[in-house]
Amino acid sequence: MTTLAQELTETVSKAFAAEGLDPALGVVRPSDRPDLAQFQVNGAMAAAKAAKANPKAIAEKIVTRLKGDPRIAKLEVAGPGFINISLTDAEISKHVNKLRDDERAGVPKRDKPQTVIVDFGGPNIAKTMHAGHLRSLVIGDALQKLFRFVGDTVISDVHFGDWGLQMGQLITEVEREQPNLPYFDPNFKGPYPNQSPVTMEDLEVIYPRASAACKADPARLEEARKATAELQAGRPGYRALWEQFRAVSFAGVRREFNALGVHFDWWKGESDVDKLVAPMVADLVKRGLAVESEGALVVRIEEPGDKKELPPLIVQKSDGAALYETTDLATIVDRVKAADPDLILYVVGQPQHDHFEKVFRGARKARLNGKASLEHIGFGTVNGPDGKPFRTRAGGTVKLFDLIEQAKAESLKRLSEQGLAQDYPQAEREEIARQVGLAAIKYADLKNQRLTNYVFDLARFTQFEGETGPYLQYQAVRIQSLLKKAEEQGFKPGSIQIEDAAERDLVLLLDRLPDAIDQAILKRAPNVLSDHAFSVAQAFSRFYAAHHILSGQNEALRASRLAVCRLVLTQFAVVLGLLGIEIPERM
């Protein structure tokens, strides 16, 4: 469904064309000064520059052509040549009534859907997910939901780090602790045990100890490298133990993902492309793209116009080993073969930008990416009050699951302070607290422009006032309660009739959702959608304060305003759903 701005753009563009001007200059957008007009057109300035004419004179000609349009209540030229437009309440009412029963809140699907792969999550084997993973998960999930909503085929990939030196470090450390396990006996013929010899909690202790030992002792490091090479070469016992590490780690991270309400389509890792690395490197050498440099094989990726020097992309070290750059290239090959995507997004912290720039350049130069555009969706850090990456009071890493539990506990506290859900069964209160806690941490993240850093403050995030997730939830629950009471009293939503400024401003804002979603997708910026949600919540609050909806004596107006409320609730369901935020049944 087209928005009011889009409908007006079609009309204004024809007026520009009738004056012999570029119709593309007739774009209509919501006014920067809503106190003066609902919409504005800025194209007269650009038209005047091209025609070497007076912009105000051009704007006057366009206004003359638009006069008499029955949809327009107010039409004027302002400043040097801005055109201000306001519509009649009848026209706004007519338009918004088309939205009343649309579950998509007026947002169309793409005419030409595409296939999109979203790479986010990125946990490593044997490592617990921590607060630093939060942004990747929350932003990546919002992006996959946005692209799906407009009709694209979306494949989300968790992309595990499961194939590097840390595997050899783990294997050799477990062997030191439990040397009699069958995994370390080269003569053992199997079958290997089904039960893992270590738990996730064990791995959290073993890995940092092994890593520290390898840093301190070159011989220990060489031992780990040898084990890694044997694992990758297919040694049965090492492969069996590695599978146990993976299974234990998968179970651990699934708990975090489920707690956060984030789900993936592919559970792939670096190991899944190991078989593709050797033939890919051989092909790069054959085509003269990979050349020897100091014993290693590299791809030159410099481009004309570079403002800084980028080192070459190393696809094979001098000892024959592959790097992250190599496996990331092979992962592109795998994804193109499996899904033939139009777009691959990598939702990874901004410090990794140079790495992805090198990989993308290498992929494009070697034509490994097929038709897919490759984009790094970087983001800033989650910080503590000291401005440094968020940590526990003792200086340790904050586990993601613990963070979610803290948000739930803080939300329970906040519900009690607000006198909400006090008489509900304990299980329901716990569930509401879970929903509120997740809304608090997700919205606090998504409302920020993704490249900025922000300070994690649960006490502020869980407030039911201000720009917070719980505030949005409360407004949605308020509408649910209102509509339920109306139904109990036999009142039903009807045809929308715009009568005053509060409801006019609200429905005009609701009409902007398609543009907000377009911009959020175009800029890969969920904060655009977050801003829209908060603006709607504020506008609804003003509308709600201005009208006694259920006690009103005018039946037609009551039905109209109930319809407006239902429309706002539909939009909240759409927008909050895209942000990964649930709406409780009640509070």
XYZ file of C-alpha atoms in Angstrom:
587
model
C 0.000 0.000 0.000
C 1.314 3.460 -0.880
C 1.750 6.114 1.802
C 0.243 9.578 1.647
C 3.675 10.998 0.812
C 3.998 8.550 -2.079
C 0.545 9.403 -3.408
C 1.336 13.120 -3.248
C 4.708 12.536 -4.902
C 2.958 11.089 -7.941
C 0.780 14.200 -8.237
C 3.548 16.732 -7.595
C 5.928 14.963 -9.997
C 3.364 15.402 -12.780
C 3.203 19.115 -11.979
C 6.992 19.396 -12.295
C 6.890 17.511 -15.598
C 4.141 19.807 -16.889
C 6.511 22.729 -16.299
C 9.196 21.005 -18.332
C 11.146 20.065 -15.208
C 12.516 16.737 -14.013
C 9.595 14.861 -12.389
C 12.041 13.243 -9.955
C 12.226 16.646 -8.234
C 8.623 16.318 -7.123
C 9.387 14.092 -4.152
C 7.078 14.775 -1.204
C 8.197 13.947 2.321
C 6.927 14.584 5.846
C 7.531 18.161 6.887
C 10.478 19.189 9.019
C 8.107 21.759 10.542
C 4.890 19.895 11.370
C 3.647 23.067 13.054
C 3.539 24.684 9.591
C 2.537 21.809 7.317
C 2.187 18.036 7.109
C 4.353 17.577 4.007
C 6.998 19.486 2.090
C 8.569 19.553 -1.382
C 12.135 20.825 -1.778
C 12.637 20.181 -5.477
C 12.149 23.785 -6.650
C 15.656 24.701 -5.455
C 17.315 21.969 -7.509
C 15.047 22.744 -10.481
C 15.973 26.417 -10.315
C 19.670 25.622 -10.319
C 19.304 23.392 -13.387
C 17.076 25.910 -15.226
C 18.985 28.961 -13.953
C 15.735 30.403 -12.666
C 14.303 31.777 -9.418
C 13.354 28.868 -7.113
C 10.440 30.761 -5.553
C 9.033 31.480 -9.004
C 9.245 27.779 -9.902
C 7.587 26.822 -6.627
C 4.757 29.283 -7.322
C 4.169 27.649 -10.731
C 3.967 24.206 -9.132
C 1.568 25.492 -6.478
C -0.627 27.019 -9.187
C -0.895 23.627 -10.883
C -1.770 21.918 -7.609
C -4.492 24.368 -6.587
C -7.941 22.931 -6.851
C -6.887 19.422 -5.797
C -9.736 18.472 -3.419
C -7.401 16.437 -1.217
C -5.334 19.482 -0.262
C -6.433 21.754 2.579
C -3.416 24.060 2.633
C -0.833 24.855 -0.031
C 1.847 27.548 0.139
C 5.368 28.533 -0.802
C 7.681 29.177 2.138
C 11.177 30.619 2.356
C 13.276 30.554 -0.820
C 11.052 27.997 -2.562
C 9.839 25.252 -0.225
C 6.328 23.999 -0.959
C 4.230 23.196 2.103
C 1.232 20.877 1.781
C -1.448 19.830 4.260
C -4.293 17.446 3.462
C -7.939 17.579 4.465
C -9.082 15.470 7.382
C -11.426 13.679 4.985
C -8.507 12.633 2.776
C -6.444 11.464 5.753
C -9.435 9.531 7.099
C -10.058 7.913 3.730
C -6.447 6.815 3.485
C -6.037 5.520 7.028
C -9.252 3.488 6.799
C -7.481 1.363 4.207
C -5.045 0.337 6.927
C -7.620 -0.729 9.514
C -7.630 -4.449 8.760
C -4.120 -4.805 7.363
C -2.009 -7.064 9.605
C 1.117 -5.707 7.884
C 0.207 -2.131 8.891
C 0.425 -0.950 5.296
C 3.921 -2.292 4.599
C 4.126 -3.966 1.164
C 6.414 -6.822 0.228
C 9.158 -6.371 -2.327
C 8.282 -6.654 -6.013
C 11.590 -8.435 -6.528
C 12.567 -10.411 -3.420
C 16.181 -11.399 -2.940
C 18.142 -14.036 -1.062
C 20.043 -12.671 1.919
C 22.505 -14.438 4.215
C 23.033 -12.824 7.613
C 26.194 -13.955 9.412
C 26.005 -13.132 13.122
C 26.556 -14.690 16.503
C 30.071 -15.991 15.976
C 30.641 -17.928 19.206
C 33.804 -19.976 19.647
C 33.968 -23.568 20.774
C 34.638 -23.948 24.508
C 33.939 -20.293 25.274
C 30.849 -19.042 27.079
C 28.979 -16.267 25.315
C 29.378 -12.936 27.071
C 28.083 -9.355 26.994
C 30.287 -8.627 23.995
C 28.130 -10.973 21.900
C 24.939 -9.077 22.716
C 25.087 -6.487 19.939
C 25.811 -8.973 17.177
C 22.873 -11.115 18.242
C 20.366 -8.296 18.766
C 21.286 -6.311 15.630
C 21.633 -9.420 13.477
C 18.276 -10.765 14.605
C 16.529 -7.453 13.881
C 18.063 -7.369 10.394
C 17.033 -10.911 9.564
C 13.489 -10.146 10.706
C 13.369 -6.937 8.654
C 14.505 -8.593 5.436
C 12.092 -11.497 5.949
C 9.210 -9.104 6.603
C 9.578 -7.442 3.205
C 9.549 -10.823 1.478
C 13.206 -11.755 1.087
C 14.482 -15.279 1.574
C 16.773 -15.000 4.573
C 19.314 -17.526 5.845
C 20.935 -16.756 9.175
C 24.231 -18.469 9.995
C 25.732 -18.621 13.476
C 29.233 -19.281 12.003
C 31.092 -21.032 14.818
C 34.805 -20.657 15.429
C 35.585 -24.361 15.676
C 38.657 -25.181 13.607
C 41.678 -23.179 14.675
C 44.612 -23.520 17.049
C 42.330 -23.421 20.085
C 41.163 -26.925 19.171
C 44.700 -28.272 19.421
C 45.161 -26.439 22.684
C 42.041 -28.051 24.123
C 42.919 -31.527 22.876
C 46.416 -31.467 24.350
C 45.217 -30.012 27.654
C 42.577 -32.732 28.065
C 45.214 -35.329 27.200
C 47.442 -34.006 29.978
C 44.583 -34.285 32.463
C 43.072 -37.586 31.255
C 45.798 -39.407 29.267
C 44.047 -42.767 29.413
C 41.035 -41.694 27.379
C 40.683 -43.740 24.168
C 40.787 -40.576 22.017
C 44.560 -40.388 22.535
C 45.350 -44.028 21.733
C 46.365 -44.194 18.035
C 45.654 -47.943 18.025
C 42.102 -47.647 19.351
C 39.606 -48.885 16.738
C 36.413 -47.575 18.354
C 33.658 -46.995 18.862
C 34.440 -43.919 20.916
C 32.315 -43.022 23.973
C 28.992 -41.244 23.413
C 29.418 -39.234 26.603
C 31.728 -36.227 26.540
C 34.654 -36.441 28.975
C 34.233 -32.706 29.702
C 31.313 -30.383 30.382
C 30.902 -26.798 29.177
C 31.967 -25.681 32.630
C 35.119 -27.780 32.295
C 35.918 -26.252 28.911
C 35.548 -22.740 30.348
C 38.365 -23.591 32.757
C 40.491 -25.738 30.442
C 40.696 -23.357 27.495
C 42.154 -20.269 29.271
C 44.604 -22.522 31.111
C 45.737 -24.164 27.872
C 45.975 -20.819 26.078
C 48.110 -19.331 28.853
C 50.389 -22.377 28.869
C 50.938 -22.124 25.105
C 51.839 -18.456 25.387
C 54.340 -19.178 28.127
C 55.989 -22.272 26.628
C 57.026 -22.558 22.934
C 57.225 -26.337 23.224
C 53.680 -26.451 24.555
C 52.548 -24.248 21.660
C 54.219 -26.536 19.133
C 52.457 -29.505 20.716
C 49.102 -27.762 20.241
C 49.931 -26.881 16.636
C 50.793 -30.493 15.904
C 47.513 -31.677 17.429
C 45.604 -29.089 15.370
C 47.264 -30.322 12.184
C 46.457 -33.943 13.033
C 42.845 -33.034 13.833
C 42.456 -31.262 10.495
C 44.170 -34.180 8.733
C 41.489 -36.494 10.099
C 43.003 -38.352 13.059
C 39.995 -40.431 14.289
C 40.461 -39.977 18.033
C 40.984 -36.247 17.767
C 37.973 -35.908 15.485
C 35.806 -37.848 17.932
C 36.921 -35.689 20.871
C 36.432 -32.528 18.786
C 32.864 -33.642 18.044
C 32.288 -33.892 21.786
C 33.641 -30.373 22.274
C 31.262 -29.128 19.588
C 28.226 -30.926 21.009
C 28.864 -29.586 24.513
C 29.464 -26.060 23.199
C 26.386 -26.148 20.958
C 24.213 -27.089 23.914
C 25.700 -24.223 25.913
C 25.146 -21.522 23.323
C 21.646 -22.773 22.481
C 20.689 -21.911 26.051
C 21.848 -18.319 25.512
C 20.188 -18.047 22.105
C 16.912 -19.435 23.407
C 17.001 -17.130 26.427
C 17.485 -14.154 24.112
C 14.862 -15.411 21.642
C 17.319 -15.554 18.732
C 17.321 -18.447 16.271
C 19.486 -19.477 13.328
C 18.875 -21.402 10.110
C 22.433 -22.671 9.643
C 24.639 -23.985 12.416
C 27.845 -23.967 10.424
C 31.410 -23.278 11.439
C 34.877 -22.918 9.999
C 35.219 -26.691 9.928
C 32.399 -26.974 7.383
C 34.538 -25.370 4.693
C 37.812 -27.135 5.479
C 37.431 -29.420 2.453
C 36.992 -26.374 0.205
C 40.200 -24.609 1.234
C 42.795 -26.682 -0.665
C 40.986 -26.670 -4.038
C 40.191 -22.966 -3.648
C 43.837 -22.098 -2.976
C 44.963 -24.304 -5.874
C 42.522 -22.495 -8.164
C 43.789 -19.089 -7.027
C 47.354 -20.183 -7.769
C 46.378 -21.591 -11.171
C 44.735 -18.303 -12.145
C 47.749 -16.313 -11.032
C 45.794 -14.559 -8.267
C 47.642 -16.163 -5.369
C 51.395 -15.559 -5.545
C 54.282 -16.464 -3.265
C 55.553 -13.857 -0.842
C 58.118 -14.732 1.836
C 57.054 -18.365 1.641
C 53.333 -17.634 2.001
C 50.652 -17.447 -0.683
C 48.983 -14.037 -0.899
C 46.431 -12.217 -3.036
C 47.230 -8.586 -3.814
C 44.139 -6.515 -3.034
C 45.278 -2.907 -3.408
C 42.983 -0.735 -5.523
C 43.434 2.628 -7.256
C 42.448 5.484 -4.982
C 43.309 3.710 -1.721
C 44.031 6.279 0.989
C 45.814 3.780 3.194
C 47.860 0.712 2.481
C 46.173 -2.632 3.005
C 48.455 -5.633 3.409
C 47.856 -8.525 1.015
C 45.330 -11.223 1.790
C 47.193 -14.296 3.055
C 45.484 -17.472 1.851
C 48.185 -19.893 3.025
C 50.956 -19.430 5.575
C 54.518 -20.475 4.905
C 53.944 -23.669 6.917
C 50.933 -24.538 4.737
C 48.322 -23.603 7.344
C 45.173 -21.644 6.576
C 44.103 -18.460 8.370
C 40.747 -16.891 9.225
C 41.061 -14.977 5.967
C 41.279 -18.277 4.111
C 38.307 -19.889 5.805
C 36.246 -16.726 5.366
C 36.962 -16.843 1.631
C 36.038 -20.524 1.525
C 32.851 -19.729 3.467
C 31.834 -17.306 0.703
C 32.426 -20.095 -1.837
C 30.268 -22.440 0.247
C 27.455 -19.913 0.630
C 27.368 -19.080 -3.067
C 27.213 -22.766 -3.926
C 24.520 -23.536 -1.347
C 22.184 -20.542 -1.747
C 23.339 -18.277 -4.611
C 22.635 -15.195 -2.454
C 22.156 -11.637 -3.648
C 23.544 -10.204 -0.426
C 25.683 -11.423 2.481
C 25.774 -9.338 5.661
C 28.436 -9.833 8.323
C 27.192 -8.460 11.647
C 30.516 -8.281 13.470
C 32.141 -5.602 15.652
C 33.669 -2.575 13.937
C 37.276 -3.478 14.951
C 37.061 -6.277 12.357
C 36.405 -3.847 9.489
C 39.875 -4.095 7.908
C 39.710 -7.889 8.032
C 36.446 -7.943 6.116
C 37.641 -5.302 3.675
C 40.547 -7.591 2.774
C 38.331 -10.681 2.481
C 35.713 -8.883 0.372
C 38.320 -7.449 -1.969
C 39.905 -10.852 -2.368
C 36.525 -12.481 -3.056
C 35.595 -9.884 -5.656
C 38.987 -10.014 -7.351
C 38.782 -13.802 -7.588
C 35.082 -13.672 -8.494
C 34.247 -16.049 -5.656
C 31.178 -14.131 -4.489
C 28.968 -14.842 -7.513
C 26.294 -12.162 -7.741
C 26.358 -11.452 -4.003
C 27.151 -8.060 -2.548
C 29.285 -8.385 0.582
C 28.790 -5.975 3.485
C 30.325 -5.635 6.915
C 27.686 -4.425 9.380
C 29.945 -3.086 12.108
C 28.891 -1.899 15.552
C 30.316 -0.268 18.653
C 30.862 -1.734 22.104
C 28.713 -2.273 25.190
C 30.521 -0.378 27.951
C 30.375 -0.097 31.690
C 30.076 3.211 33.599
C 33.844 3.650 33.209
C 33.496 3.791 29.430
C 35.365 0.509 28.982
C 33.897 -2.810 27.739
C 31.273 -4.012 30.215
C 32.646 -6.323 32.914
C 31.769 -7.663 36.363
C 32.790 -5.719 39.474
C 35.677 -8.144 39.844
C 36.843 -7.311 36.326
C 35.695 -10.569 34.761
C 33.635 -11.144 31.638
C 29.858 -10.857 32.099
C 28.218 -14.014 30.784
C 25.334 -13.400 28.422
C 22.996 -15.765 30.249
C 23.766 -14.042 33.567
C 23.080 -10.683 31.927
C 19.643 -11.874 30.831
C 18.899 -13.200 34.314
C 19.949 -9.855 35.820
C 17.578 -8.066 33.457
C 14.743 -10.339 34.557
C 15.489 -9.706 38.237
C 15.661 -5.947 37.714
C 12.354 -6.069 35.826
C 10.651 -7.902 38.687
C 11.869 -5.152 40.979
C 10.583 -2.473 38.625
C 7.163 -4.150 38.295
C 6.810 -4.078 42.081
C 7.811 -0.417 42.259
C 5.200 0.463 39.619
C 2.501 -1.641 41.261
C 2.153 -3.766 38.133
C 1.195 -7.463 37.985
C 1.090 -7.617 41.792
C -1.912 -9.921 42.116
C -0.957 -12.201 39.241
C 0.169 -15.811 39.748
C 3.906 -16.052 40.377
C 4.537 -17.911 37.120
C 2.832 -15.137 35.136
C 4.790 -12.437 36.969
C 8.011 -14.273 36.165
C 7.045 -14.494 32.500
C 6.182 -10.790 32.319
C 9.502 -9.975 33.984
C 11.302 -12.086 31.378
C 9.543 -10.270 28.543
C 10.208 -6.860 30.096
C 13.839 -7.688 30.797
C 14.482 -8.739 27.202
C 12.678 -5.657 25.898
C 14.858 -3.503 28.149
C 18.202 -4.807 26.904
C 17.165 -5.185 23.252
C 15.638 -1.740 22.877
C 18.512 -0.120 24.772
C 20.846 -1.592 22.182
C 18.752 -1.076 19.047
C 17.810 2.542 19.728
C 21.464 3.507 19.234
C 23.036 4.113 15.863
C 24.905 0.833 15.599
C 28.426 2.286 15.202
C 28.166 4.167 18.497
C 29.154 2.753 21.884
C 26.718 2.849 24.791
C 26.784 2.367 28.547
C 24.939 -0.631 29.942
C 22.625 0.484 32.763
C 19.869 -1.957 33.710
C 18.301 0.412 36.244
C 17.725 2.945 33.447
C 16.817 0.417 30.730
C 14.012 -1.156 32.795
C 12.190 2.111 33.539
C 8.567 2.339 32.384
C 9.061 5.993 31.496
C 11.187 7.566 28.788
C 12.753 5.974 25.735
C 12.822 2.357 26.912
C 11.540 -1.017 25.786
C 9.279 -1.409 28.855
C 7.639 1.957 28.050
C 6.719 0.705 24.582
C 5.400 -2.546 26.011
C 3.309 -0.664 28.566
C 1.681 1.447 25.854
C 0.825 -1.673 23.854
C -0.600 -3.408 26.932
C -2.639 -0.292 27.716
C -4.242 -0.504 24.273
C -4.931 -4.237 24.681
C -6.658 -3.536 27.978
C -8.709 -0.705 26.454
C -9.877 -2.824 23.524
C -10.761 -5.687 25.841
C -12.883 -3.396 28.046
C -14.566 -1.988 24.946
C -15.469 -5.474 23.770
C -16.858 -6.377 27.195
C -19.095 -3.271 27.000
C -20.252 -4.122 23.489
C -18.271 -1.350 21.756
C -16.605 -2.125 18.434
C -14.078 -0.260 16.269
C -15.626 1.456 13.256
C -14.763 3.831 10.460
C -12.005 6.308 11.311
C -12.991 9.963 11.264
C -10.193 12.437 11.970
C -11.481 15.213 14.218
C -8.586 16.892 16.024
C -4.847 17.460 16.096
C -3.941 14.615 18.479
C -5.440 11.875 16.320
C -4.390 13.590 13.089
C -0.762 13.662 14.222
C -0.966 10.052 15.356
C -2.366 8.578 12.135
C -0.005 10.626 9.970
C 2.844 9.140 11.967
C 1.451 5.624 11.554
C 1.448 6.186 7.807
C 5.228 6.612 7.859
C 5.976 3.008 8.866
C 6.723 1.760 5.311
C 9.305 4.518 4.901
C 10.826 3.732 8.306
C 11.207 0.069 7.352
C 12.665 0.999 3.955
C 15.241 3.244 5.626
C 16.077 0.687 8.314
C 16.812 -1.880 5.600
C 18.612 0.535 3.276
C 20.898 1.814 6.043
C 21.088 -1.563 7.840
C 19.989 0.483 10.851
C 17.357 -0.943 13.237
C 17.557 2.296 15.241
C 15.402 3.949 12.525
C 12.609 1.530 13.424
C 13.239 2.019 17.147
C 12.890 5.782 16.723
C 9.617 5.293 14.856
C 8.231 3.037 17.608
C 9.032 5.576 20.310
C 7.478 8.418 18.290
C 4.292 6.391 17.863
C 4.204 5.639 21.592
C 4.525 9.328 22.437
C 1.870 10.326 19.891
C -0.490 7.670 21.223
C 0.048 8.923 24.779
C -1.015 12.423 23.690
C -4.008 11.012 21.840
C -5.023 8.885 24.841
C -4.738 11.847 27.218
C -6.863 14.029 24.924
C -9.846 11.669 24.670
C -12.096 9.753 27.052
C -12.583 6.984 24.530
C -14.941 4.587 26.301
C -16.943 7.230 28.167
C -17.525 9.403 25.117
C -21.182 10.006 24.215
C -20.717 10.171 20.457
C -20.983 6.576 19.237
C -19.353 7.238 15.844
C -16.369 9.016 17.409
C -15.952 6.265 19.984
C -15.918 3.636 17.226
C -13.470 5.749 15.238
C -11.071 6.155 18.126
C -11.254 2.488 19.011
C -10.262 1.789 15.401
C -7.311 4.157 15.778
C -6.283 2.308 18.951
C -6.498 -1.039 17.179
C -4.410 0.336 14.318
C -1.736 1.524 16.757
C -1.706 -1.902 18.408
C -1.281 -3.589 15.024
C 1.679 -1.348 14.293
C 3.206 -2.014 17.715
C 2.866 -5.752 17.087
C 4.663 -5.398 13.753
C 7.414 -3.022 14.861
C 8.187 -4.561 18.254
C 8.123 -7.996 16.664
C 10.760 -6.869 14.164
C 12.882 -5.596 17.052
C 12.541 -8.951 18.809
C 10.357 -7.556 21.606
C 7.304 -9.426 22.925
C 4.124 -7.725 24.108
C 2.787 -9.194 27.392
C -0.900 -10.056 27.546
C -1.276 -7.798 30.551
C 0.710 -5.989 33.250
